[in-house]
Every structure is written in structure tokens, then in C-alpha cells.
Amino acid sequence: MHLQEITQASDFEKALPQLSWQTIQEAIASAREDYETVVGLEVHAQLKTASKAFASEETTYGQMPNTNISVVTLAHPGVLPRVNKKVFNYALRLGLACESEITRENVFARKNYFYPDLPKGYQITQDKTPICVGGKVYIQPKGATEEKAIRLVRIHLEEDAGKSMHIEGERDSFIDLNRAGVPLIEIVSEPDIRQVEEAYAYLTEIRKLVRYLDICDGNMEEGSLRCDVNVSIRKKGVETFGTRVEVKNLNSFSNVKRAMVFEFERQLYYALRGWTFIQETRTFDAPAGKTYALRSKESMNDYRYFPEPDLTPVIVDEHWIAQVQEKMPPLPRELYLKFTKEYSLSPYDAEVLTAEKETALYFEEVCQFTKNYKAAANWVSVNVKGYLNELMLTIDDFPIVPEKIAALINLIDAGKINHNIASKKVYPALLATPNKTALQIVQEENLLLEDNTEELQTLIQTTLAQFPDKVAAYRGGKKGLQGMFMGEIMKKTKGKADAKLVSKMLQEALNQSE
Amino acid sequence: MKKYDSFAAIRRDLASGAVTCHALVTYYLQQIEEKKHLNVFLSVYAEEALQKAQAIDEKLKAGTAGKLAGMVIGLKDVLCYENHPLQCASKILDQFVSQFSATVVQRLLDEDAIIIGRQNCDEFAMGSSNENSAFGATLNEVDNTHVPGGSSGASAVAVQADLCLISIGSDTGGSVRQPASFCGVVGLKPTYSRLSRYGLVAYASSFDCIGIVGKSVADIAQVLEITAGKDDFDSTVSQKEVPPYTTALQPLKPARIAYLKEGLDEKNIQQEVREQLEAKIDFLKSEGHVVEEATLPLLDYILPTYYILTTAEASSNLSRYDGIRYGYRTKEVDDLESLYKKTRTEGFGKEVKRRIMLGTFVLSASYYDAYYTKAQKMRRLIKEATDQLFEQYDFILLPTTPTTAFKRDAFKDDPIQMYLADLFTVQANVTGVPAMSIPTGEDAQGLPIGVQLMANAFEEEKLLAFGHYLMEKYVPASV
């Protein structure tokens, strides 16, 4: 049987024993083109409030195990939760940034299940009234020319569980409850993602957003940002969704990608062979790069959600929303659009500058004092970032105020100094003595460009007189000698001359005296 | 030592020097020792109480004592008292010591009340007879072959047998009023959220109320005034101002009172209980009050609603007792699931397990709408019907219980029959309104009978005043 004859999965299944490995490979390869991945992401972001969601102890990461634990976290008999209202402010910021609808009456619910790192035997969460409903996150995957909106289903508030550690060979497990009760938001997307690049761009955008909004560290290694993926596949052009699986335990962006790729291949193989599978939860084994079934839907926990009777509903009114709205920081996409449209920066430059909020704001500030946005972009992304990267500093530690960087750019643009002098001499001096202005440094160090044309004229004439044979050679057609003359003249000016001007005058001199 | 029936009398004698706190505590300790067979106290804080008494006597001399100096109080074993044992009369909290005090307990201590010990009860406040205790049953002092009621049975017996002046109990479905009725003492369940629940071990959070047992309404008013009100540790507690209950004990006259037709018609009601209620109605009419029959057709649905919702909440509230962090843990298990199963099987008593399973069932995905959702709707309907009654009446008058205290082991094999003991008390918990049981005579066997008054939410002032008036004015008809 040949590949062309395989029109249905059942044919493939029947034919499989007789097929050569190569034929199978070809079949898979051609199916790969016909199918697409359908992915929805569930992102958990740990909110960086000072205290826990329903208790007063602090939330600092990296403390000794079981030190941030009160009787409330330990679920001692008789304790009651109390809402930390700040968690609402945080969730509202993200909701407003994503244009979600804000829920006015927020009822908390209990999600019941037994696990040793869940002290109460239930998690306080939002079930029927998530704080944010709907909304969008705009992404622009690498190589894509247009933005794509990934729709959100909801964003809801909940509390984190503690950490269980199972050490190989040990009979007992270890539990650290410091994290128990730390506030989380769960951001659930619609199954709008089709490609690995889109998933990556979406996660990058979410991380950027939470960092811009200052609500989460966005640190996947420390677990402050966690991600589960819902993956299914379907034939391109088909409207309905296939059976999906949920993959958990993805603690890096690259694992999210790997899990998606693995699931696509696995489900494609099932589809080819005409096998069905059930909706289930799978875990990602990072070293193996594979997913394994955890539990099927039938055997899944019945969480027995019901309204949390220990907390009264939290009412979010217009006034509250307005207060949060008022303090909204600029958003990465807003800045990106401003940088590309208003400042005419390239998408690449805008991307680099908006990757981190602090950099973007610094750049914005520079642009308040200069109109040469392109130069400002270069200075910030090359010189400023270069300095910070080398010394492993953040922009908060950067000594030079944005206005002075702008002044430096303006000096170049006014022809007072050239770029070389600016970056090699003035900039290091500014770093060393940030209380001085660029102009002060230029004057003190006598770095002003020699724009006295008379003086230059003399200098050019003397230089030409110094090398009569070379001048003759130039005039004889060896135009390449111009560089040699330039070097000599610039040496004499100690690099302070405006190279463009010198070049122009030199050319005139060489051509005129013919 | 003379027997005190009111805190006012104690204060008078403390002021005159006729008695000291130390002498009072000594007396109660003797009483506790003498009546040990009633099985009221699970822990007695003898040394500590005596020392505290001495210190408060000093304060009294210096004129710096708190408002409750001289009040000796017992705590039901569901209330947290810092550095004192707390077990909810359950094996599952074996060796547990509370690390904090309930807000209510703290407010009592701040006014120099003396806590004398921890009282037995039905395990996790689940029961109506005080027989569901890991520490054995508590006995009714009037007749030891009868139960004292529950779940705050021992708290009622403590006041009945003069082992302390006041008991702090809890009332989720009548757990203070029913035993108060069975033991011939006064029991108040305040409006839901009037008192902070912080430090009250949860049974069913949206029903649980701390309740007060005493000999007189005035004493109860005093305790309520000090313990009620807002609390940062309980976000569900009412922010309403606490009125001065003690100075407001003047009854409103004439009052409009409804008695429920369904209550009097109930077939399981004991004849003498019915007669007492009728006598009360006649008395009130003769006093010029408006007393009318009203109907509450939903009465039959109150108990099922109550048991569905309370068991649902209980199944979740009791999940924390898993043997992982504190309390009882089974021995010799190799995996997590058996650790949970064995710990909870061995640690909880039969009734608690029954309610956990029932609650888990009604919340399960396949039955949620049929039970939990329906019961929630019914709760709202009962609330609306009750609200309507309070639009027309100041009080609802009902028997506290259909019968007087029943025999021990009477419902051993028939828990549903036992649930009926709560028939008249659960309405106040389902709707959240305040209710009080006051003693009103005895049946032929000499067992106490109680009558229950319910008022609208946050009308404790009215309720206490009227209850006070009823107790002072009314002479029980001989049956």
C-alpha cells in the first residue's frame, strides 16, 4: 500500500504493519502540514503584596522553611481568613490593562481537596465571580508582521498552596508552608494560540505586563509565574475543537514550547492511527521532554466548590476602579506603539526599549529633552544598557539623569562635538562625575569641535604642503589617499574637528589647487 | 457559701466584702469536684483561677477591677483560650493546645472574668444530647438518666448545677437554647454576626453563633454587651454599634407577639410543653399584649435545609483535621491516602463522620443542584417568610423543644429522630435572627420546660428586655 492510498485513519491503521518506516515518516510529515495545534494557557502569577491574601504574615521569597506561618496559615481550629484588599488593586490593574470587564460583587469560593501542603483542606478562590471577565492580550510573535489579540476568559484571585518536597529514597515528604496563602491571580486564555511562537510571545507579554504593572516578579525560576497549557489538535479549516489535555509542571518558557511540540506530535500520531484519547491532565517531564498522564477527567477531583462563608463579598465600585485607573503606569504596548508611530523607531528598537519598564521610562524621559529619538534610542539601548549589563546593575542604579543624556545628544546634533568624542570622552566623564553637565565637561576638557574654518583651512594647507608627492599622486588619480590626509589632519586637531566638515574642506582644497 | 443566682448579687457582696473572688472560685471548684459524676468539665483550671481571683480581689480593693470582676465562667470546648487545651470533645484534636484566644474570650478576660475550665459537649458541636463526646456523656442534674441536651449540654449543666455563673457555648442549630431548656436555665443565641466568630471552632460557618448560658437575663445582657461588636479578625462580624443591653431591660409594651400554628399543631410535641406555651399565651394576653396565631408553612423544610447546608459547610470546615500538622495521627501507615483515611476514621466519632459524608455528598458535582442549591434557595425563602412575620410582630413565641429532656441512649440508632429535637430552634439559625430560651416550669417528671422567644435581627435589646420581663413577671402555672 502506498501513501497516496491512505485516505483515512483506519486505512493507515490497517496498513501500518506493512508500511516501511520511511512511508510512516512521510505520512506523519504530510499530516503535520494538515493539522494545527490549538492552545489555551493558564498562567498563575504570584502577587507581590507584602502580606498574604487572607492572613497578615509576610510573603518574602526564600525565607527559612515554615517561618512565615501564622495560626491562620496553619489552619488551626478557630481561625478565620481576612481579605487583603491590596490583592484586588493588583488584579484590577491587570484587568484594566487587558480591557477586561470588572466584576462588582466578588464572592469567594472554597475549592475542596486534600493535600498536605493545603492546610485547610480547601483553597480560597473565585469560582462564579472572577474579578476580571474577558479581555485581550496583544502579541506580536517573532517574524509576524501584524499584532494578534489573544482573548482572555477570565482572571481570578486565589491563594497559593505550600510546597511539598519529595526527596528520592526518603519515606517521608517535606512540607514548607511559607508559600501557603500567598496571593495568586490565574489568567485563563481562550484557545486562541496556534503556534509555539505565539505561546512564547503571549507569555513574554504577560510577564512584561505584570512587571510593568508592578504586581508580580514574573520570575519563572522562583515560581512566581507558572503556566499550564491546554493542548488539542485539529485539521486546519475545521471549526470544532479536538479532545484537549492539560499539561502541568511547566516551569520555563522553553518547557511550554517543548510540551506543545511534544503534544502536537503525540496527538497527531493518535489521530493518524485513528485512536481516541480522553481528556486528561498530564505532567511534563523536563529532562525527557515528554508528557505523562497524571489523571483522567473521570478520576479527577470533585472540588465541591461552594461560597466561602467566612468572607463577605468584596464590592468593587466605580470609585475603587477609578482610583486604580488613576495610578496605572504606562503599558508596554502603549509605549511600543508610541515609539514606532510617534518616534518612528524601528520595531526592533521599540521592542528592545520596551522589554523592561524602567528602560522604557528612562528613554521616554530622555525624549522629553531631545527630538532626536533615533539617537536617544541608540544611546539608551547601546551605551546606557551596555554600562548596566557590564556592571550587572539596574537602571535605578544608573548615575546619569536622562536630561543629561539628551543634552549630550543635542551637543552632537548642534555640531559642538562628534559622536566619537561624545561616547569615548564625554560619556565616561559623565559616568564618573554625574553631577556635571555634558557641556561643562566639554568645556573643561576643551573638547569643543574646531569649527573655526579659517584655522582648519590653514591646517589643511600646511598638511598638503607637507606631502607634495602624495598630493600629486592624488591629483594623478589615487583618490584613496584622501583617507591618509584626513587622518593626518584629525590627528593634528586631536580628534576635535567635525570630520564631515574637514572632509568637505579637504576635498575642496585638493580639487581647487589643481 | 451562699448560692448566687445573679451577677448583681455577687457584685453587691463583693463591694460589701461579704464575699471575695477567691472564695467564689473556691466554692465553684468544690462544686465541680462534688459533681464530677455529671462529667461537665474536661479541664479545670483550678490553680490558675485561684491565682487570678486573688489578683482581681486586689484590683477590687484598688478600684481598678473590670466590669466582670467576680464572674466565673466556663467555656465550651469549641472556644479558643490561649495556651489552654482545645479538643471540641474529639479524639482528632488529641493533645491540642490553642495558641490564641477567641475574641469573645479575650474581651471577657479584659474585663476580669475568671475562666474556670473547659466544658464537655457533643463532638464539634454536632449533636443534641451531649452523648457524642470522645469524653463520654454529660448528665442532666435533674435526672441523671436523662440527657442535658446538646451540643452545649455541659455548659447548661454547669449553670444548672452551679459549677460556674455563666457558660459560653455555641449555637449552630439550637445548641445553646435546647440544653438551656432541658436544664432549666436561660440560653441566648444572638443575631448571626453580632459576636465575632474568631476563635470559635467552625462547624457550619454561616450558622455558627457564640451563645451565652446563665441563670438570669440580666447576666446574659451584661456578657453580651461586653463581647459583642466589630472585630478585625472576623470579616463577617457586624459593624453595628453595640447598644447598652444592661440598662435597657425595660420591656416594650404592649408587644405584638406571634405564635406559630405549625408549632402548636406539631404532632410530636409533648402535651405539657404545649400546655406551658398556651399558659404563656394566656398570660401575655392578660397583660395586654397582642398575641396572635401566625403561620409558617415552610416549617417542615427548615430541618432539611438546615442539615443540608450545615453538613455541607462542616464537610469542608473539618477537612483541616488530617493528622498532618497537629492533633491525632494514626500509627503505622505507609502512604498518604491511608494516613488520611485511618487518621480520620479513628479520630472522628460516628455522628461527625455521618455529617462529613452527608455534606460531601450534597456538595458533590452530581447532587449539588438537587441538594445544596435547593437548600440555599429554601434558606432564602424561609428568611423572607420570617422577615415578613417580623414586619407585623415584635416577637415569635415557640416552644424551645418539642419535648423535655429525653432519656439517655433514646435515639442511639435513630439519628433522624434526634434531629427533630432541633425542630423549633433551627429557624433562628437558618435566618440569623436572635432567639432566647427561658425556663417556664416543669413537666410531671420534674424535667424543665423552656419557651423560646425570637426577635428580628439585631433586636437583642428588645429580646432581652422582654425575656427579662417574662422571667420576672410570669409565675409558671402548675401542671
mmCIF file of C-alpha atoms in Angstrom, chain A residues 157-416:
data_model
loop_
_atom_site.group_PDB
_atom_site.id
_atom_site.type_symbol
_atom_site.label_atom_id
_atom_site.label_comp_id
_atom_site.label_asym_id
_atom_site.label_seq_id
_atom_site.Cartn_x
_atom_site.Cartn_y
_atom_site.Cartn_z
ATOM 1 C CA LEU A 157 -7.893 35.667 42.574
ATOM 2 C CA GLU A 158 -6.877 32.754 44.746
ATOM 3 C CA GLU A 159 -4.361 31.677 47.340
ATOM 4 C CA ASP A 160 -1.293 29.552 46.755
ATOM 5 C CA ALA A 161 -0.612 26.218 48.439
ATOM 6 C CA GLY A 162 2.567 25.368 50.320
ATOM 7 C CA LYS A 163 5.445 23.452 48.776
ATOM 8 C CA SER A 164 5.884 19.704 49.034
ATOM 9 C CA MET A 165 9.315 18.240 48.582
ATOM 10 C CA HIS A 166 9.702 14.588 47.840
ATOM 11 C CA ILE A 167 13.279 13.519 48.195
ATOM 12 C CA GLU A 168 14.186 10.333 46.420
ATOM 13 C CA GLY A 169 14.740 7.449 48.775
ATOM 14 C CA GLU A 170 13.065 9.212 51.690
ATOM 15 C CA ARG A 171 9.926 7.669 53.132
ATOM 16 C CA ASP A 172 8.536 10.995 54.309
ATOM 17 C CA SER A 173 7.886 14.118 52.283
ATOM 18 C CA PHE A 174 8.775 17.598 53.451
ATOM 19 C CA ILE A 175 6.379 20.498 53.542
ATOM 20 C CA ASP A 176 7.123 24.198 53.600
ATOM 21 C CA LEU A 177 4.058 26.320 54.265
ATOM 22 C CA ASN A 178 5.689 29.723 53.736
ATOM 23 C CA ARG A 179 4.016 29.936 50.350
ATOM 24 C CA ALA A 180 0.631 28.756 51.610
ATOM 25 C CA GLY A 181 -1.759 31.683 51.381
ATOM 26 C CA VAL A 182 0.378 33.843 49.103
ATOM 27 C CA PRO A 183 -1.969 35.619 46.696
ATOM 28 C CA LEU A 184 -2.180 34.478 43.093
ATOM 29 C CA ILE A 185 -4.055 35.515 40.034
ATOM 30 C CA GLU A 186 -4.915 32.923 37.449
ATOM 31 C CA ILE A 187 -5.077 34.281 33.921
ATOM 32 C CA VAL A 188 -7.017 31.946 31.652
ATOM 33 C CA SER A 189 -6.815 32.499 27.901
ATOM 34 C CA GLU A 190 -9.210 31.355 25.217
ATOM 35 C CA PRO A 191 -7.779 28.625 22.957
ATOM 36 C CA ASP A 192 -6.535 31.294 20.541
ATOM 37 C CA ILE A 193 -2.935 30.198 20.295
ATOM 38 C CA ARG A 194 -1.876 28.177 17.243
ATOM 39 C CA GLN A 195 1.877 28.226 17.244
ATOM 40 C CA VAL A 196 4.776 27.818 19.555
ATOM 41 C CA GLU A 197 5.910 31.365 18.704
ATOM 42 C CA GLU A 198 2.530 32.709 19.728
ATOM 43 C CA ALA A 199 2.647 30.922 23.068
ATOM 44 C CA TYR A 200 6.101 32.333 23.629
ATOM 45 C CA ALA A 201 5.022 35.838 22.662
ATOM 46 C CA TYR A 202 1.925 35.583 24.864
ATOM 47 C CA LEU A 203 3.923 34.523 27.891
ATOM 48 C CA THR A 204 6.501 37.217 27.244
ATOM 49 C CA GLU A 205 3.733 39.774 27.001
ATOM 50 C CA ILE A 206 2.076 38.563 30.223
ATOM 51 C CA ARG A 207 5.385 38.719 32.022
ATOM 52 C CA LYS A 208 6.036 42.180 30.652
ATOM 53 C CA LEU A 209 2.563 43.286 31.717
ATOM 54 C CA VAL A 210 2.786 42.038 35.286
ATOM 55 C CA ARG A 211 6.206 43.613 35.635
ATOM 56 C CA TYR A 212 5.091 46.942 34.155
ATOM 57 C CA LEU A 213 2.092 46.897 36.470
ATOM 58 C CA ASP A 214 4.398 46.018 39.340
ATOM 59 C CA ILE A 215 2.133 43.244 40.557
ATOM 60 C CA CYS A 216 4.362 40.198 40.125
ATOM 61 C CA ASP A 217 8.087 39.481 39.820
ATOM 62 C CA GLY A 218 7.411 37.435 36.718
ATOM 63 C CA ASN A 219 10.133 35.057 37.708
ATOM 64 C CA MET A 220 9.526 31.546 36.415
ATOM 65 C CA GLU A 221 12.516 30.022 38.185
ATOM 66 C CA GLU A 222 11.267 31.137 41.592
ATOM 67 C CA GLY A 223 7.793 30.053 40.614
ATOM 68 C CA SER A 224 6.252 33.491 40.781
ATOM 69 C CA LEU A 225 4.952 32.885 37.266
ATOM 70 C CA ARG A 226 3.638 29.405 36.436
ATOM 71 C CA CYS A 227 1.969 28.053 33.392
ATOM 72 C CA ASP A 228 -0.306 25.182 32.418
ATOM 73 C CA VAL A 229 -1.195 24.553 28.781
ATOM 74 C CA ASN A 230 -4.354 23.087 27.324
ATOM 75 C CA VAL A 231 -3.460 21.464 24.025
ATOM 76 C CA SER A 232 -5.543 19.876 21.333
ATOM 77 C CA ILE A 233 -5.045 19.480 17.617
ATOM 78 C CA ARG A 234 -7.390 19.666 14.679
ATOM 79 C CA LYS A 235 -7.326 19.586 10.921
ATOM 80 C CA LYS A 236 -6.794 23.047 9.521
ATOM 81 C CA GLY A 237 -10.069 24.613 8.496
ATOM 82 C CA VAL A 238 -12.104 22.601 11.000
ATOM 83 C CA GLU A 239 -14.109 24.727 13.410
ATOM 84 C CA THR A 240 -14.635 22.309 16.268
ATOM 85 C CA PHE A 241 -12.028 21.529 18.862
ATOM 86 C CA GLY A 242 -10.418 18.162 19.434
ATOM 87 C CA THR A 243 -10.072 16.457 22.796
ATOM 88 C CA ARG A 244 -7.698 18.506 24.879
ATOM 89 C CA VAL A 245 -5.217 17.604 27.535
ATOM 90 C CA GLU A 246 -3.915 19.867 30.238
ATOM 91 C CA VAL A 247 -0.152 19.828 30.741
ATOM 92 C CA LYS A 248 1.141 20.956 34.117
ATOM 93 C CA ASN A 249 4.546 21.465 35.679
ATOM 94 C CA LEU A 250 5.986 23.789 33.066
ATOM 95 C CA ASN A 251 8.427 25.987 34.854
ATOM 96 C CA SER A 252 10.041 27.779 31.945
ATOM 97 C CA PHE A 253 9.082 29.322 28.640
ATOM 98 C CA SER A 254 11.073 26.721 26.784
ATOM 99 C CA ASN A 255 9.267 23.898 28.568
ATOM 100 C CA VAL A 256 5.982 25.381 27.433
ATOM 101 C CA LYS A 257 7.250 25.238 23.859
ATOM 102 C CA ARG A 258 8.625 21.725 24.220
ATOM 103 C CA ALA A 259 5.424 20.445 25.770
ATOM 104 C CA MET A 260 3.386 21.971 22.937
ATOM 105 C CA VAL A 261 5.583 20.379 20.309
ATOM 106 C CA PHE A 262 5.547 17.027 22.049
ATOM 107 C CA GLU A 263 1.777 17.063 22.475
ATOM 108 C CA PHE A 264 1.255 18.030 18.849
ATOM 109 C CA GLU A 265 3.328 15.079 17.683
ATOM 110 C CA ARG A 266 1.728 12.695 20.156
ATOM 111 C CA GLN A 267 -1.815 13.721 19.339
ATOM 112 C CA LEU A 268 -1.046 13.740 15.626
ATOM 113 C CA TYR A 269 0.141 10.166 15.855
ATOM 114 C CA TYR A 270 -3.056 9.218 17.697
ATOM 115 C CA ALA A 271 -5.111 10.974 15.061
ATOM 116 C CA LEU A 272 -3.264 9.218 12.262
ATOM 117 C CA ARG A 273 -3.825 5.850 13.775
ATOM 118 C CA GLY A 274 -7.451 6.672 14.472
ATOM 119 C CA TRP A 275 -7.024 6.269 18.183
ATOM 120 C CA THR A 276 -9.111 8.338 20.502
ATOM 121 C CA PHE A 277 -7.979 9.507 23.867
ATOM 122 C CA ILE A 278 -9.678 11.009 26.874
ATOM 123 C CA GLN A 279 -9.499 14.449 28.356
ATOM 124 C CA GLU A 280 -6.825 14.220 30.988
ATOM 125 C CA THR A 281 -4.198 16.036 32.955
ATOM 126 C CA ARG A 282 -0.582 15.347 32.062
ATOM 127 C CA THR A 283 2.680 16.363 33.597
ATOM 128 C CA PHE A 284 5.790 17.488 31.733
ATOM 129 C CA ASP A 285 8.994 15.654 32.412
ATOM 130 C CA ALA A 286 11.599 18.257 31.520
ATOM 131 C CA PRO A 287 14.703 16.025 31.213
ATOM 132 C CA ALA A 288 12.853 13.595 28.946
ATOM 133 C CA GLY A 289 10.973 16.337 27.132
ATOM 134 C CA LYS A 290 7.808 14.241 27.331
ATOM 135 C CA THR A 291 4.408 14.453 28.946
ATOM 136 C CA TYR A 292 2.877 11.729 31.080
ATOM 137 C CA ALA A 293 -0.728 11.188 32.113
ATOM 138 C CA LEU A 294 -1.493 12.235 35.694
ATOM 139 C CA ARG A 295 -5.209 11.603 35.966
ATOM 140 C CA SER A 296 -8.134 11.355 33.622
ATOM 141 C CA LYS A 297 -11.200 13.534 33.837
ATOM 142 C CA GLU A 298 -13.285 10.696 35.221
ATOM 143 C CA SER A 299 -10.969 10.212 38.144
ATOM 144 C CA MET A 300 -10.427 13.926 38.653
ATOM 145 C CA ASN A 301 -11.098 15.529 41.987
ATOM 146 C CA ASP A 302 -14.604 16.732 42.603
ATOM 147 C CA TYR A 303 -13.664 20.050 44.132
ATOM 148 C CA ARG A 304 -17.089 20.672 45.648
ATOM 149 C CA TYR A 305 -16.931 24.427 45.146
ATOM 150 C CA PHE A 306 -19.257 26.454 47.337
ATOM 151 C CA PRO A 307 -19.332 30.069 48.516
ATOM 152 C CA GLU A 308 -16.795 30.756 51.273
ATOM 153 C CA PRO A 309 -18.967 31.516 54.311
ATOM 154 C CA ASP A 310 -16.095 33.048 56.284
ATOM 155 C CA LEU A 311 -15.750 36.031 53.954
ATOM 156 C CA THR A 312 -18.312 38.591 52.959
ATOM 157 C CA PRO A 313 -18.413 39.528 49.271
ATOM 158 C CA VAL A 314 -15.951 42.236 48.267
ATOM 159 C CA ILE A 315 -17.696 45.035 46.394
ATOM 160 C CA VAL A 316 -15.599 46.801 43.769
ATOM 161 C CA ASP A 317 -17.309 50.088 42.953
ATOM 162 C CA GLU A 318 -16.649 52.793 40.349
ATOM 163 C CA HIS A 319 -14.689 54.821 42.824
ATOM 164 C CA TRP A 320 -12.322 51.954 43.537
ATOM 165 C CA ILE A 321 -11.809 51.265 39.852
ATOM 166 C CA ALA A 322 -11.189 54.970 39.190
ATOM 167 C CA GLN A 323 -8.586 55.056 41.927
ATOM 168 C CA VAL A 324 -6.705 52.159 40.380
ATOM 169 C CA GLN A 325 -7.104 53.621 36.900
ATOM 170 C CA GLU A 326 -5.594 56.881 38.050
ATOM 171 C CA LYS A 327 -2.401 55.199 39.159
ATOM 172 C CA MET A 328 -1.964 52.987 36.110
ATOM 173 C CA PRO A 329 1.605 53.034 34.813
ATOM 174 C CA PRO A 330 2.179 53.227 31.040
ATOM 175 C CA LEU A 331 1.774 49.843 29.397
ATOM 176 C CA PRO A 332 4.370 48.151 27.184
ATOM 177 C CA ARG A 333 2.118 48.081 24.130
ATOM 178 C CA GLU A 334 1.204 51.743 24.512
ATOM 179 C CA LEU A 335 4.870 52.636 24.640
ATOM 180 C CA TYR A 336 5.715 50.312 21.777
ATOM 181 C CA LEU A 337 3.086 51.972 19.600
ATOM 182 C CA LYS A 338 4.219 55.421 20.642
ATOM 183 C CA PHE A 339 7.855 54.612 19.928
ATOM 184 C CA THR A 340 7.151 53.168 16.500
ATOM 185 C CA LYS A 341 4.469 55.642 15.413
ATOM 186 C CA GLU A 342 5.304 58.908 17.114
ATOM 187 C CA TYR A 343 9.067 58.496 17.355
ATOM 188 C CA SER A 344 9.382 56.492 14.121
ATOM 189 C CA LEU A 345 11.633 53.924 15.729
ATOM 190 C CA SER A 346 12.080 50.542 14.113
ATOM 191 C CA PRO A 347 10.039 47.688 15.583
ATOM 192 C CA TYR A 348 13.296 46.168 16.746
ATOM 193 C CA ASP A 349 14.389 49.303 18.620
ATOM 194 C CA ALA A 350 10.938 49.716 20.146
ATOM 195 C CA GLU A 351 10.950 46.088 21.228
ATOM 196 C CA VAL A 352 14.340 46.374 22.885
ATOM 197 C CA LEU A 353 13.415 49.617 24.648
ATOM 198 C CA THR A 354 10.073 48.333 25.965
ATOM 199 C CA ALA A 355 11.354 44.955 27.119
ATOM 200 C CA GLU A 356 11.735 46.423 30.576
ATOM 201 C CA LYS A 357 9.618 49.150 32.031
ATOM 202 C CA GLU A 358 12.500 51.012 33.658
ATOM 203 C CA THR A 359 14.421 51.238 30.395
ATOM 204 C CA ALA A 360 11.347 52.375 28.512
ATOM 205 C CA LEU A 361 10.607 55.071 31.066
ATOM 206 C CA TYR A 362 14.201 56.226 31.047
ATOM 207 C CA PHE A 363 14.066 56.503 27.281
ATOM 208 C CA GLU A 364 10.782 58.380 27.483
ATOM 209 C CA GLU A 365 12.384 60.815 29.862
ATOM 210 C CA VAL A 366 15.355 61.329 27.513
ATOM 211 C CA CYS A 367 12.862 62.087 24.741
ATOM 212 C CA GLN A 368 11.412 64.887 26.827
ATOM 213 C CA PHE A 369 14.647 66.780 26.233
ATOM 214 C CA THR A 370 15.634 65.870 22.714
ATOM 215 C CA LYS A 371 13.786 65.366 19.494
ATOM 216 C CA ASN A 372 16.441 63.091 18.026
ATOM 217 C CA TYR A 373 14.578 59.927 19.037
ATOM 218 C CA LYS A 374 16.669 57.595 16.953
ATOM 219 C CA ALA A 375 19.847 58.853 18.640
ATOM 220 C CA ALA A 376 18.141 58.657 22.015
ATOM 221 C CA ALA A 377 17.160 55.053 21.284
ATOM 222 C CA ASN A 378 20.738 54.190 20.358
ATOM 223 C CA TRP A 379 22.184 55.897 23.379
ATOM 224 C CA VAL A 380 19.798 54.145 25.753
ATOM 225 C CA SER A 381 19.908 50.690 24.209
ATOM 226 C CA VAL A 382 23.631 50.683 23.449
ATOM 227 C CA ASN A 383 25.529 52.967 25.791
ATOM 228 C CA VAL A 384 23.296 53.021 28.852
ATOM 229 C CA LYS A 385 22.342 49.345 28.712
ATOM 230 C CA GLY A 386 25.908 48.382 27.867
ATOM 231 C CA TYR A 387 27.154 50.043 31.010
ATOM 232 C CA LEU A 388 24.443 48.451 33.139
ATOM 233 C CA ASN A 389 24.930 44.987 31.685
ATOM 234 C CA GLU A 390 28.645 45.103 32.204
ATOM 235 C CA LEU A 391 28.324 46.029 35.858
ATOM 236 C CA MET A 392 25.144 43.947 36.357
ATOM 237 C CA LEU A 393 23.220 46.968 37.552
ATOM 238 C CA THR A 394 19.646 48.027 37.053
ATOM 239 C CA ILE A 395 18.633 51.351 35.658
ATOM 240 C CA ASP A 396 17.755 52.553 39.156
ATOM 241 C CA ASP A 397 21.479 52.490 39.857
ATOM 242 C CA PHE A 398 22.359 54.407 36.721
ATOM 243 C CA PRO A 399 24.124 57.633 37.714
ATOM 244 C CA ILE A 400 23.259 59.913 34.799
ATOM 245 C CA VAL A 401 19.855 61.552 34.675
ATOM 246 C CA PRO A 402 18.007 61.268 31.342
ATOM 247 C CA GLU A 403 18.149 65.007 30.757
ATOM 248 C CA LYS A 404 21.940 64.897 30.583
ATOM 249 C CA ILE A 405 21.925 62.094 28.029
ATOM 250 C CA ALA A 406 19.572 64.242 25.975
ATOM 251 C CA ALA A 407 21.916 67.221 26.361
ATOM 252 C CA LEU A 408 24.765 65.101 25.101
ATOM 253 C CA ILE A 409 22.770 64.125 22.017
ATOM 254 C CA ASN A 410 21.866 67.753 21.447
ATOM 255 C CA LEU A 411 25.525 68.755 21.595
ATOM 256 C CA ILE A 412 26.306 66.289 18.814
ATOM 257 C CA ASP A 413 23.357 67.451 16.776
ATOM 258 C CA ALA A 414 24.450 71.063 17.151
ATOM 259 C CA GLY A 415 27.843 70.093 15.778
ATOM 260 C CA LYS A 416 29.603 71.017 19.011
#
